[in-house]
Amino acid sequence: MVAASSAVPVLQVRDLRKRFGAVEAVRGVTFSIAAGETYGLLGPNGAGKTTTISMICGLRSRDGGEVLLDGQPVDVGAVGVKAGIGFVPQELAIYPDLTARENLVFFGRLYGMGGAELRSRVGEVLELIGLTDRANDRTATYSGGMQRRLNIGIGLLHRPRLLLLDEPTVGVDPQSRNAILESIDALGEGGMAILYTTHYMEEAERLCDRVGIIDQGQIRAEGTRRELVALIGRQDQVRLTAGGDLVAAAAAARAVPGIVGAAVQDGCLEVLAVNAREVLPRLLEAVHRAGVLVKGVDVVEPDLEAVFLHLTGKALRDAGG
């Protein structure tokens, strides 16, 4: 794990705010990222992650707060400062009729790079993202995962101080997803600060030195995985595989003493309990009375999913809009 440096952080975000009409999409978001640190914004779709990252890189104006990169303010018109940022959006930003090498050369020239420096850097990036053997193939022939890896490579070309990755694994197969995560995992070693947004708990646990849990435009808690899990003490997560009205069962479960939260997720009932062994008989009786037939019971160790349930009362993947 990389600890936050006592020196000036690469990125400082203070009291960031954004409103769309009557909806306040981002409400006082504050965090910082040190050199070599990967910071995750973990939250459901609609939590404010993309709006936050768009304001950080100066693509969207903000209603309040400030963003500092190496102590310098980042605003929509701050072209010089924004040169230190690499942005990898959710949507692919590549040209399908060009090869991977041609895409990288094109964007490198937009960054002001050229000559031997650009050729050398293109080769380094292709190796890093695992596309050297397909460098001269049109990207229209690539799989979705390969295209996303190239998308990341474009953001890395100019060796930014800060790399912003907005849900980079959405819609890719498990093998491609693992390759993307392996590429990202190696980036912080060179001192790059990384901001990674995701709604996948396992990605945040695997990649991030610290995590900010964001919901409804607010960061509810932040820290290392160990620090966040400590927020729920000895609470256990119980997963009931069951048939019937799971929504009614969740309501019945929440009325059981010792149950902290309950939600329906992926066809199962997810329950957070203070002491699963002690509360389980009462829980099973309550859901049985609600007309639910329990087919299986699993007790799992606390993780970031359990923390999110504890903080918001909702399951992470069912909380988005």
mmCIF file of N, CA and C in Angstrom, residues 133-259:
data_model
loop_
_atom_site.group_PDB
_atom_site.id
_atom_site.type_symbol
_atom_site.label_atom_id
_atom_site.label_comp_id
_atom_site.label_asym_id
_atom_site.label_seq_id
_atom_site.Cartn_x
_atom_site.Cartn_y
_atom_site.Cartn_z
ATOM 1 N N ASP A 133 1.940 -7.217 -30.569
ATOM 2 C CA ASP A 133 1.770 -8.152 -31.675
ATOM 3 C C ASP A 133 0.610 -7.788 -32.602
ATOM 4 N N ARG A 134 -0.249 -6.886 -32.167
ATOM 5 C CA ARG A 134 -1.375 -6.438 -33.008
ATOM 6 C C ARG A 134 -1.268 -4.953 -33.358
ATOM 7 N N ALA A 135 -0.085 -4.388 -33.199
ATOM 8 C CA ALA A 135 0.103 -2.945 -33.345
ATOM 9 C C ALA A 135 -0.262 -2.436 -34.731
ATOM 10 N N ASN A 136 -0.097 -3.263 -35.760
ATOM 11 C CA ASN A 136 -0.311 -2.804 -37.131
ATOM 12 C C ASN A 136 -1.631 -3.292 -37.717
ATOM 13 N N ASP A 137 -2.527 -3.781 -36.859
ATOM 14 C CA ASP A 137 -3.864 -4.178 -37.296
ATOM 15 C C ASP A 137 -4.851 -3.045 -37.034
ATOM 16 N N ARG A 138 -5.818 -2.894 -37.946
ATOM 17 C CA ARG A 138 -6.868 -1.885 -37.745
ATOM 18 C C ARG A 138 -7.616 -2.186 -36.458
ATOM 19 N N THR A 139 -7.902 -1.139 -35.690
ATOM 20 C CA THR A 139 -8.534 -1.358 -34.392
ATOM 21 C C THR A 139 -9.992 -1.791 -34.519
ATOM 22 N N ALA A 140 -10.581 -1.646 -35.714
ATOM 23 C CA ALA A 140 -11.931 -2.152 -35.942
ATOM 24 C C ALA A 140 -11.973 -3.669 -35.808
ATOM 25 N N THR A 141 -10.814 -4.330 -35.972
ATOM 26 C CA THR A 141 -10.753 -5.792 -35.858
ATOM 27 C C THR A 141 -10.479 -6.245 -34.430
ATOM 28 N N TYR A 142 -10.306 -5.313 -33.506
ATOM 29 C CA TYR A 142 -9.983 -5.652 -32.121
ATOM 30 C C TYR A 142 -11.235 -6.075 -31.350
ATOM 31 N N SER A 143 -11.025 -6.857 -30.310
ATOM 32 C CA SER A 143 -12.098 -7.126 -29.354
ATOM 33 C C SER A 143 -12.356 -5.872 -28.521
ATOM 34 N N GLY A 144 -13.476 -5.873 -27.808
ATOM 35 C CA GLY A 144 -13.781 -4.726 -26.957
ATOM 36 C C GLY A 144 -12.721 -4.493 -25.898
ATOM 37 N N GLY A 145 -12.186 -5.583 -25.343
ATOM 38 C CA GLY A 145 -11.148 -5.445 -24.323
ATOM 39 C C GLY A 145 -9.868 -4.855 -24.873
ATOM 40 N N MET A 146 -9.491 -5.252 -26.094
ATOM 41 C CA MET A 146 -8.280 -4.709 -26.714
ATOM 42 C C MET A 146 -8.456 -3.222 -27.012
ATOM 43 N N GLN A 147 -9.652 -2.845 -27.460
ATOM 44 C CA GLN A 147 -9.908 -1.429 -27.735
ATOM 45 C C GLN A 147 -9.815 -0.606 -26.455
ATOM 46 N N ARG A 148 -10.291 -1.160 -25.355
ATOM 47 C CA ARG A 148 -10.211 -0.426 -24.085
ATOM 48 C C ARG A 148 -8.773 -0.307 -23.607
ATOM 49 N N ARG A 149 -7.964 -1.333 -23.842
ATOM 50 C CA ARG A 149 -6.544 -1.244 -23.486
ATOM 51 C C ARG A 149 -5.854 -0.159 -24.302
ATOM 52 N N LEU A 150 -6.218 -0.049 -25.580
ATOM 53 C CA LEU A 150 -5.652 1.021 -26.404
ATOM 54 C C LEU A 150 -6.122 2.378 -25.891
ATOM 55 N N ASN A 151 -7.367 2.464 -25.472
ATOM 56 C CA ASN A 151 -7.905 3.700 -24.907
ATOM 57 C C ASN A 151 -7.064 4.155 -23.710
ATOM 58 N N ILE A 152 -6.675 3.193 -22.876
ATOM 59 C CA ILE A 152 -5.825 3.500 -21.722
ATOM 60 C C ILE A 152 -4.449 3.945 -22.193
ATOM 61 N N GLY A 153 -3.906 3.266 -23.201
ATOM 62 C CA GLY A 153 -2.590 3.618 -23.721
ATOM 63 C C GLY A 153 -2.514 5.041 -24.227
ATOM 64 N N ILE A 154 -3.577 5.507 -24.868
ATOM 65 C CA ILE A 154 -3.604 6.883 -25.363
ATOM 66 C C ILE A 154 -3.492 7.875 -24.211
ATOM 67 N N GLY A 155 -4.154 7.556 -23.102
ATOM 68 C CA GLY A 155 -4.079 8.430 -21.937
ATOM 69 C C GLY A 155 -2.721 8.448 -21.268
ATOM 70 N N LEU A 156 -1.897 7.435 -21.548
ATOM 71 C CA LEU A 156 -0.579 7.308 -20.912
ATOM 72 C C LEU A 156 0.548 7.907 -21.735
ATOM 73 N N LEU A 157 0.300 8.179 -23.018
ATOM 74 C CA LEU A 157 1.364 8.531 -23.954
ATOM 75 C C LEU A 157 2.284 9.636 -23.454
ATOM 76 N N HIS A 158 1.725 10.699 -22.939
ATOM 77 C CA HIS A 158 2.511 11.881 -22.598
ATOM 78 C C HIS A 158 3.031 11.853 -21.158
ATOM 79 N N ARG A 159 3.022 10.655 -20.546
ATOM 80 C CA ARG A 159 3.519 10.470 -19.178
ATOM 81 C C ARG A 159 2.890 11.474 -18.210
ATOM 82 N N PRO A 160 1.578 11.428 -18.056
ATOM 83 C CA PRO A 160 0.913 12.407 -17.183
ATOM 84 C C PRO A 160 1.263 12.197 -15.715
ATOM 85 N N ARG A 161 1.171 13.252 -14.945
ATOM 86 C CA ARG A 161 1.354 13.145 -13.496
ATOM 87 C C ARG A 161 0.140 12.471 -12.853
ATOM 88 N N LEU A 162 -1.033 12.695 -13.460
ATOM 89 C CA LEU A 162 -2.290 12.161 -12.935
ATOM 90 C C LEU A 162 -3.030 11.454 -14.062
ATOM 91 N N LEU A 163 -3.441 10.210 -13.828
ATOM 92 C CA LEU A 163 -4.232 9.459 -14.795
ATOM 93 C C LEU A 163 -5.628 9.252 -14.235
ATOM 94 N N LEU A 164 -6.647 9.666 -14.986
ATOM 95 C CA LEU A 164 -8.039 9.519 -14.589
ATOM 96 C C LEU A 164 -8.664 8.400 -15.415
ATOM 97 N N LEU A 165 -9.143 7.369 -14.749
ATOM 98 C CA LEU A 165 -9.741 6.210 -15.412
ATOM 99 C C LEU A 165 -11.203 6.106 -14.985
ATOM 100 N N ASP A 166 -12.107 6.322 -15.937
ATOM 101 C CA ASP A 166 -13.537 6.335 -15.630
ATOM 102 C C ASP A 166 -14.174 5.020 -16.090
ATOM 103 N N GLU A 167 -14.377 4.103 -15.145
ATOM 104 C CA GLU A 167 -15.013 2.799 -15.422
ATOM 105 C C GLU A 167 -14.388 2.117 -16.642
ATOM 106 N N PRO A 168 -13.079 1.851 -16.641
ATOM 107 C CA PRO A 168 -12.420 1.368 -17.859
ATOM 108 C C PRO A 168 -12.720 -0.077 -18.236
ATOM 109 N N THR A 169 -13.391 -0.839 -17.373
ATOM 110 C CA THR A 169 -13.645 -2.246 -17.693
ATOM 111 C C THR A 169 -15.103 -2.540 -18.003
ATOM 112 N N VAL A 170 -15.934 -1.502 -18.134
ATOM 113 C CA VAL A 170 -17.356 -1.720 -18.381
ATOM 114 C C VAL A 170 -17.554 -2.406 -19.734
ATOM 115 N N GLY A 171 -18.323 -3.499 -19.721
ATOM 116 C CA GLY A 171 -18.708 -4.142 -20.963
ATOM 117 C C GLY A 171 -17.674 -5.057 -21.592
ATOM 118 N N VAL A 172 -16.609 -5.421 -20.877
ATOM 119 C CA VAL A 172 -15.604 -6.306 -21.457
ATOM 120 C C VAL A 172 -15.696 -7.684 -20.798
ATOM 121 N N ASP A 173 -15.180 -8.699 -21.505
ATOM 122 C CA ASP A 173 -15.221 -10.066 -20.993
ATOM 123 C C ASP A 173 -14.214 -10.228 -19.851
ATOM 124 N N PRO A 174 -14.374 -11.284 -19.029
ATOM 125 C CA PRO A 174 -13.509 -11.451 -17.857
ATOM 126 C C PRO A 174 -12.017 -11.517 -18.187
ATOM 127 N N GLN A 175 -11.638 -12.183 -19.287
ATOM 128 C CA GLN A 175 -10.221 -12.289 -19.631
ATOM 129 C C GLN A 175 -9.638 -10.929 -19.973
ATOM 130 N N SER A 176 -10.373 -10.143 -20.784
ATOM 131 C CA SER A 176 -9.908 -8.806 -21.143
ATOM 132 C C SER A 176 -9.880 -7.897 -19.920
ATOM 133 N N ARG A 177 -10.858 -8.063 -19.058
ATOM 134 C CA ARG A 177 -10.918 -7.257 -17.848
ATOM 135 C C ARG A 177 -9.687 -7.493 -16.986
ATOM 136 N N ASN A 178 -9.285 -8.765 -16.867
ATOM 137 C CA ASN A 178 -8.107 -9.081 -16.063
ATOM 138 C C ASN A 178 -6.847 -8.474 -16.674
ATOM 139 N N ALA A 179 -6.752 -8.487 -17.998
ATOM 140 C CA ALA A 179 -5.586 -7.898 -18.673
ATOM 141 C C ALA A 179 -5.535 -6.392 -18.433
ATOM 142 N N ILE A 180 -6.693 -5.739 -18.460
ATOM 143 C CA ILE A 180 -6.759 -4.301 -18.211
ATOM 144 C C ILE A 180 -6.306 -3.999 -16.786
ATOM 145 N N LEU A 181 -6.804 -4.782 -15.829
ATOM 146 C CA LEU A 181 -6.439 -4.547 -14.431
ATOM 147 C C LEU A 181 -4.955 -4.772 -14.195
ATOM 148 N N GLU A 182 -4.377 -5.764 -14.865
ATOM 149 C CA GLU A 182 -2.940 -6.006 -14.725
ATOM 150 C C GLU A 182 -2.133 -4.821 -15.259
ATOM 151 N N SER A 183 -2.592 -4.233 -16.373
ATOM 152 C CA SER A 183 -1.904 -3.070 -16.928
ATOM 153 C C SER A 183 -1.957 -1.893 -15.962
ATOM 154 N N ILE A 184 -3.123 -1.656 -15.386
ATOM 155 C CA ILE A 184 -3.305 -0.527 -14.471
ATOM 156 C C ILE A 184 -2.492 -0.736 -13.197
ATOM 157 N N ASP A 185 -2.434 -1.983 -12.759
ATOM 158 C CA ASP A 185 -1.739 -2.300 -11.511
ATOM 159 C C ASP A 185 -0.268 -1.895 -11.550
ATOM 160 N N ALA A 186 0.317 -1.895 -12.763
ATOM 161 C CA ALA A 186 1.745 -1.597 -12.899
ATOM 162 C C ALA A 186 2.047 -0.098 -12.998
ATOM 163 N N LEU A 187 1.019 0.717 -13.169
ATOM 164 C CA LEU A 187 1.256 2.124 -13.485
ATOM 165 C C LEU A 187 1.766 2.935 -12.301
ATOM 166 N N GLY A 188 1.264 2.648 -11.099
ATOM 167 C CA GLY A 188 1.652 3.440 -9.938
ATOM 168 C C GLY A 188 3.115 3.273 -9.555
ATOM 169 N N GLU A 189 3.743 2.208 -10.046
ATOM 170 C CA GLU A 189 5.133 1.958 -9.680
ATOM 171 C C GLU A 189 6.066 3.067 -10.160
ATOM 172 N N GLY A 190 5.681 3.755 -11.236
ATOM 173 C CA GLY A 190 6.520 4.834 -11.753
ATOM 174 C C GLY A 190 6.228 6.180 -11.122
ATOM 175 N N GLY A 191 5.410 6.225 -10.068
ATOM 176 C CA GLY A 191 5.115 7.469 -9.378
ATOM 177 C C GLY A 191 3.878 8.182 -9.872
ATOM 178 N N MET A 192 3.146 7.582 -10.828
ATOM 179 C CA MET A 192 1.940 8.225 -11.348
ATOM 180 C C MET A 192 0.817 8.150 -10.317
ATOM 181 N N ALA A 193 0.092 9.239 -10.150
ATOM 182 C CA ALA A 193 -1.110 9.242 -9.325
ATOM 183 C C ALA A 193 -2.287 8.812 -10.192
ATOM 184 N N ILE A 194 -3.141 7.940 -9.660
ATOM 185 C CA ILE A 194 -4.242 7.383 -10.446
ATOM 186 C C ILE A 194 -5.549 7.560 -9.695
ATOM 187 N N LEU A 195 -6.548 8.084 -10.404
ATOM 188 C CA LEU A 195 -7.916 8.133 -9.889
ATOM 189 C C LEU A 195 -8.750 7.154 -10.701
ATOM 190 N N TYR A 196 -9.326 6.176 -10.021
ATOM 191 C CA TYR A 196 -10.018 5.063 -10.678
ATOM 192 C C TYR A 196 -11.464 5.026 -10.198
ATOM 193 N N THR A 197 -12.414 5.224 -11.105
ATOM 194 C CA THR A 197 -13.819 5.125 -10.712
ATOM 195 C C THR A 197 -14.371 3.770 -11.132
ATOM 196 N N THR A 198 -15.191 3.186 -10.276
ATOM 197 C CA THR A 198 -15.752 1.872 -10.566
ATOM 198 C C THR A 198 -16.981 1.628 -9.707
ATOM 199 N N HIS A 199 -17.845 0.709 -10.176
ATOM 200 C CA HIS A 199 -18.907 0.210 -9.303
ATOM 201 C C HIS A 199 -18.680 -1.267 -9.000
ATOM 202 N N TYR A 200 -17.477 -1.757 -9.343
ATOM 203 C CA TYR A 200 -17.109 -3.135 -9.044
ATOM 204 C C TYR A 200 -16.247 -3.169 -7.784
ATOM 205 N N MET A 201 -16.807 -3.736 -6.720
ATOM 206 C CA MET A 201 -16.107 -3.794 -5.443
ATOM 207 C C MET A 201 -14.773 -4.523 -5.557
ATOM 208 N N GLU A 202 -14.742 -5.638 -6.323
ATOM 209 C CA GLU A 202 -13.515 -6.428 -6.403
ATOM 210 C C GLU A 202 -12.393 -5.668 -7.098
ATOM 211 N N GLU A 203 -12.726 -4.754 -8.038
ATOM 212 C CA GLU A 203 -11.694 -3.947 -8.681
ATOM 213 C C GLU A 203 -11.084 -2.968 -7.692
ATOM 214 N N ALA A 204 -11.919 -2.325 -6.902
ATOM 215 C CA ALA A 204 -11.423 -1.375 -5.908
ATOM 216 C C ALA A 204 -10.517 -2.082 -4.903
ATOM 217 N N GLU A 205 -10.912 -3.278 -4.475
ATOM 218 C CA GLU A 205 -10.103 -4.013 -3.495
ATOM 219 C C GLU A 205 -8.774 -4.446 -4.091
ATOM 220 N N ARG A 206 -8.765 -4.777 -5.372
ATOM 221 C CA ARG A 206 -7.544 -5.278 -6.013
ATOM 222 C C ARG A 206 -6.545 -4.170 -6.333
ATOM 223 N N LEU A 207 -7.041 -3.022 -6.807
ATOM 224 C CA LEU A 207 -6.162 -2.003 -7.373
ATOM 225 C C LEU A 207 -5.809 -0.861 -6.434
ATOM 226 N N CYS A 208 -6.728 -0.495 -5.549
ATOM 227 C CA CYS A 208 -6.649 0.825 -4.919
ATOM 228 C C CYS A 208 -5.967 0.800 -3.551
ATOM 229 N N ASP A 209 -5.064 1.757 -3.350
ATOM 230 C CA ASP A 209 -4.425 1.943 -2.052
ATOM 231 C C ASP A 209 -5.420 2.520 -1.045
ATOM 232 N N ARG A 210 -6.226 3.457 -1.508
ATOM 233 C CA ARG A 210 -7.314 3.995 -0.687
ATOM 234 C C ARG A 210 -8.573 4.080 -1.541
ATOM 235 N N VAL A 211 -9.718 4.046 -0.876
ATOM 236 C CA VAL A 211 -11.009 4.059 -1.569
ATOM 237 C C VAL A 211 -11.912 5.097 -0.922
ATOM 238 N N GLY A 212 -12.582 5.886 -1.761
ATOM 239 C CA GLY A 212 -13.646 6.759 -1.296
ATOM 240 C C GLY A 212 -14.974 6.166 -1.740
ATOM 241 N N ILE A 213 -15.853 5.877 -0.794
ATOM 242 C CA ILE A 213 -17.171 5.329 -1.121
ATOM 243 C C ILE A 213 -18.110 6.502 -1.359
ATOM 244 N N ILE A 214 -18.622 6.592 -2.598
ATOM 245 C CA ILE A 214 -19.452 7.723 -2.996
ATOM 246 C C ILE A 214 -20.867 7.258 -3.297
ATOM 247 N N ASP A 215 -21.838 8.008 -2.801
ATOM 248 C CA ASP A 215 -23.254 7.704 -3.046
ATOM 249 C C ASP A 215 -24.033 9.008 -3.020
ATOM 250 N N GLN A 216 -24.884 9.197 -4.021
ATOM 251 C CA GLN A 216 -25.709 10.402 -4.129
ATOM 252 C C GLN A 216 -24.869 11.674 -4.035
ATOM 253 N N GLY A 217 -23.705 11.653 -4.709
ATOM 254 C CA GLY A 217 -22.886 12.848 -4.813
ATOM 255 C C GLY A 217 -22.031 13.177 -3.607
ATOM 256 N N GLN A 218 -22.010 12.291 -2.608
ATOM 257 C CA GLN A 218 -21.227 12.546 -1.396
ATOM 258 C C GLN A 218 -20.291 11.375 -1.111
ATOM 259 N N ILE A 219 -19.100 11.673 -0.618
ATOM 260 C CA ILE A 219 -18.208 10.618 -0.148
ATOM 261 C C ILE A 219 -18.596 10.281 1.282
ATOM 262 N N ARG A 220 -19.088 9.067 1.460
ATOM 263 C CA ARG A 220 -19.582 8.650 2.767
ATOM 264 C C ARG A 220 -18.462 8.226 3.707
ATOM 265 N N ALA A 221 -17.380 7.703 3.144
ATOM 266 C CA ALA A 221 -16.226 7.300 3.951
ATOM 267 C C ALA A 221 -15.055 7.068 3.014
ATOM 268 N N GLU A 222 -13.828 7.166 3.537
ATOM 269 C CA GLU A 222 -12.656 6.857 2.728
ATOM 270 C C GLU A 222 -11.569 6.277 3.614
ATOM 271 N N GLY A 223 -10.665 5.531 2.979
ATOM 272 C CA GLY A 223 -9.554 4.935 3.704
ATOM 273 C C GLY A 223 -9.056 3.708 2.968
ATOM 274 N N THR A 224 -8.119 3.007 3.576
ATOM 275 C CA THR A 224 -7.683 1.728 3.028
ATOM 276 C C THR A 224 -8.805 0.708 3.200
ATOM 277 N N ARG A 225 -8.670 -0.427 2.537
ATOM 278 C CA ARG A 225 -9.686 -1.466 2.688
ATOM 279 C C ARG A 225 -9.830 -1.847 4.157
ATOM 280 N N ARG A 226 -8.704 -2.007 4.844
ATOM 281 C CA ARG A 226 -8.744 -2.405 6.256
ATOM 282 C C ARG A 226 -9.451 -1.346 7.101
ATOM 283 N N GLU A 227 -9.178 -0.080 6.829
ATOM 284 C CA GLU A 227 -9.806 1.001 7.597
ATOM 285 C C GLU A 227 -11.311 1.041 7.351
ATOM 286 N N LEU A 228 -11.718 0.823 6.103
ATOM 287 C CA LEU A 228 -13.146 0.864 5.787
ATOM 288 C C LEU A 228 -13.886 -0.321 6.390
ATOM 289 N N VAL A 229 -13.303 -1.498 6.292
ATOM 290 C CA VAL A 229 -13.948 -2.678 6.866
ATOM 291 C C VAL A 229 -14.069 -2.538 8.384
ATOM 292 N N ALA A 230 -13.098 -1.838 9.011
ATOM 293 C CA ALA A 230 -13.147 -1.635 10.460
ATOM 294 C C ALA A 230 -14.366 -0.812 10.882
ATOM 295 N N LEU A 231 -14.946 -0.061 9.933
ATOM 296 C CA LEU A 231 -16.125 0.745 10.259
ATOM 297 C C LEU A 231 -17.310 -0.111 10.680
ATOM 298 N N ILE A 232 -17.359 -1.353 10.191
ATOM 299 C CA ILE A 232 -18.506 -2.203 10.514
ATOM 300 C C ILE A 232 -18.172 -3.227 11.596
ATOM 301 N N GLY A 233 -17.003 -3.054 12.218
ATOM 302 C CA GLY A 233 -16.655 -3.884 13.365
ATOM 303 C C GLY A 233 -16.688 -5.363 13.051
ATOM 304 N N ARG A 234 -17.394 -6.143 13.878
ATOM 305 C CA ARG A 234 -17.431 -7.600 13.733
ATOM 306 C C ARG A 234 -18.625 -8.055 12.906
ATOM 307 N N GLN A 235 -19.228 -7.175 12.180
ATOM 308 C CA GLN A 235 -20.421 -7.534 11.423
ATOM 309 C C GLN A 235 -20.078 -8.499 10.289
ATOM 310 N N ASP A 236 -20.987 -9.426 10.026
ATOM 311 C CA ASP A 236 -20.819 -10.426 8.985
ATOM 312 C C ASP A 236 -21.848 -10.207 7.888
ATOM 313 N N GLN A 237 -21.487 -10.628 6.677
ATOM 314 C CA GLN A 237 -22.422 -10.559 5.565
ATOM 315 C C GLN A 237 -22.979 -11.962 5.314
ATOM 316 N N VAL A 238 -24.291 -12.074 5.311
ATOM 317 C CA VAL A 238 -24.969 -13.349 5.099
ATOM 318 C C VAL A 238 -25.700 -13.290 3.770
ATOM 319 N N ARG A 239 -25.469 -14.295 2.928
ATOM 320 C CA ARG A 239 -26.147 -14.362 1.627
ATOM 321 C C ARG A 239 -27.101 -15.549 1.630
ATOM 322 N N LEU A 240 -28.391 -15.257 1.453
ATOM 323 C CA LEU A 240 -29.403 -16.300 1.406
ATOM 324 C C LEU A 240 -29.840 -16.508 -0.034
ATOM 325 N N THR A 241 -29.651 -17.719 -0.562
ATOM 326 C CA THR A 241 -30.212 -18.088 -1.857
ATOM 327 C C THR A 241 -31.618 -18.589 -1.587
ATOM 328 N N ALA A 242 -32.595 -17.930 -2.184
ATOM 329 C CA ALA A 242 -33.974 -18.223 -1.795
ATOM 330 C C ALA A 242 -34.932 -17.953 -2.942
ATOM 331 N N GLY A 243 -36.133 -18.510 -2.814
ATOM 332 C CA GLY A 243 -37.193 -18.262 -3.779
ATOM 333 C C GLY A 243 -38.381 -17.629 -3.100
ATOM 334 N N GLY A 244 -39.093 -16.776 -3.828
ATOM 335 C CA GLY A 244 -40.247 -16.085 -3.260
ATOM 336 C C GLY A 244 -40.069 -14.583 -3.320
ATOM 337 N N ASP A 245 -40.823 -13.882 -2.498
ATOM 338 C CA ASP A 245 -40.800 -12.420 -2.486
ATOM 339 C C ASP A 245 -39.611 -11.934 -1.661
ATOM 340 N N LEU A 246 -38.469 -11.736 -2.340
ATOM 341 C CA LEU A 246 -37.257 -11.356 -1.623
ATOM 342 C C LEU A 246 -37.327 -9.937 -1.066
ATOM 343 N N VAL A 247 -38.084 -9.057 -1.713
ATOM 344 C CA VAL A 247 -38.246 -7.694 -1.202
ATOM 345 C C VAL A 247 -38.947 -7.725 0.155
ATOM 346 N N ALA A 248 -39.998 -8.547 0.261
ATOM 347 C CA ALA A 248 -40.692 -8.693 1.548
ATOM 348 C C ALA A 248 -39.776 -9.343 2.578
ATOM 349 N N ALA A 249 -38.960 -10.298 2.120
ATOM 350 C CA ALA A 249 -38.033 -10.954 3.034
ATOM 351 C C ALA A 249 -36.997 -9.978 3.564
ATOM 352 N N ALA A 250 -36.515 -9.054 2.694
ATOM 353 C CA ALA A 250 -35.542 -8.053 3.135
ATOM 354 C C ALA A 250 -36.148 -7.159 4.206
ATOM 355 N N ALA A 251 -37.401 -6.762 4.007
ATOM 356 C CA ALA A 251 -38.077 -5.930 5.011
ATOM 357 C C ALA A 251 -38.221 -6.682 6.334
ATOM 358 N N ALA A 252 -38.562 -7.975 6.255
ATOM 359 C CA ALA A 252 -38.697 -8.778 7.466
ATOM 360 C C ALA A 252 -37.351 -8.952 8.155
ATOM 361 N N ALA A 253 -36.297 -9.125 7.369
ATOM 362 C CA ALA A 253 -34.962 -9.304 7.943
ATOM 363 C C ALA A 253 -34.512 -8.076 8.703
ATOM 364 N N ARG A 254 -34.817 -6.888 8.162
ATOM 365 C CA ARG A 254 -34.384 -5.650 8.811
ATOM 366 C C ARG A 254 -35.029 -5.447 10.180
ATOM 367 N N ALA A 255 -36.134 -6.158 10.430
ATOM 368 C CA ALA A 255 -36.816 -6.035 11.729
ATOM 369 C C ALA A 255 -36.234 -6.979 12.780
ATOM 370 N N VAL A 256 -35.320 -7.841 12.380
ATOM 371 C CA VAL A 256 -34.733 -8.811 13.306
ATOM 372 C C VAL A 256 -33.621 -8.138 14.114
ATOM 373 N N PRO A 257 -33.635 -8.236 15.442
ATOM 374 C CA PRO A 257 -32.553 -7.660 16.255
ATOM 375 C C PRO A 257 -31.203 -8.243 15.836
ATOM 376 N N GLY A 258 -30.210 -7.358 15.699
ATOM 377 C CA GLY A 258 -28.884 -7.790 15.290
ATOM 378 C C GLY A 258 -28.636 -7.669 13.799
ATOM 379 N N ILE A 259 -29.684 -7.372 13.018
ATOM 380 C CA ILE A 259 -29.535 -7.166 11.571
ATOM 381 C C ILE A 259 -29.325 -5.676 11.318
#
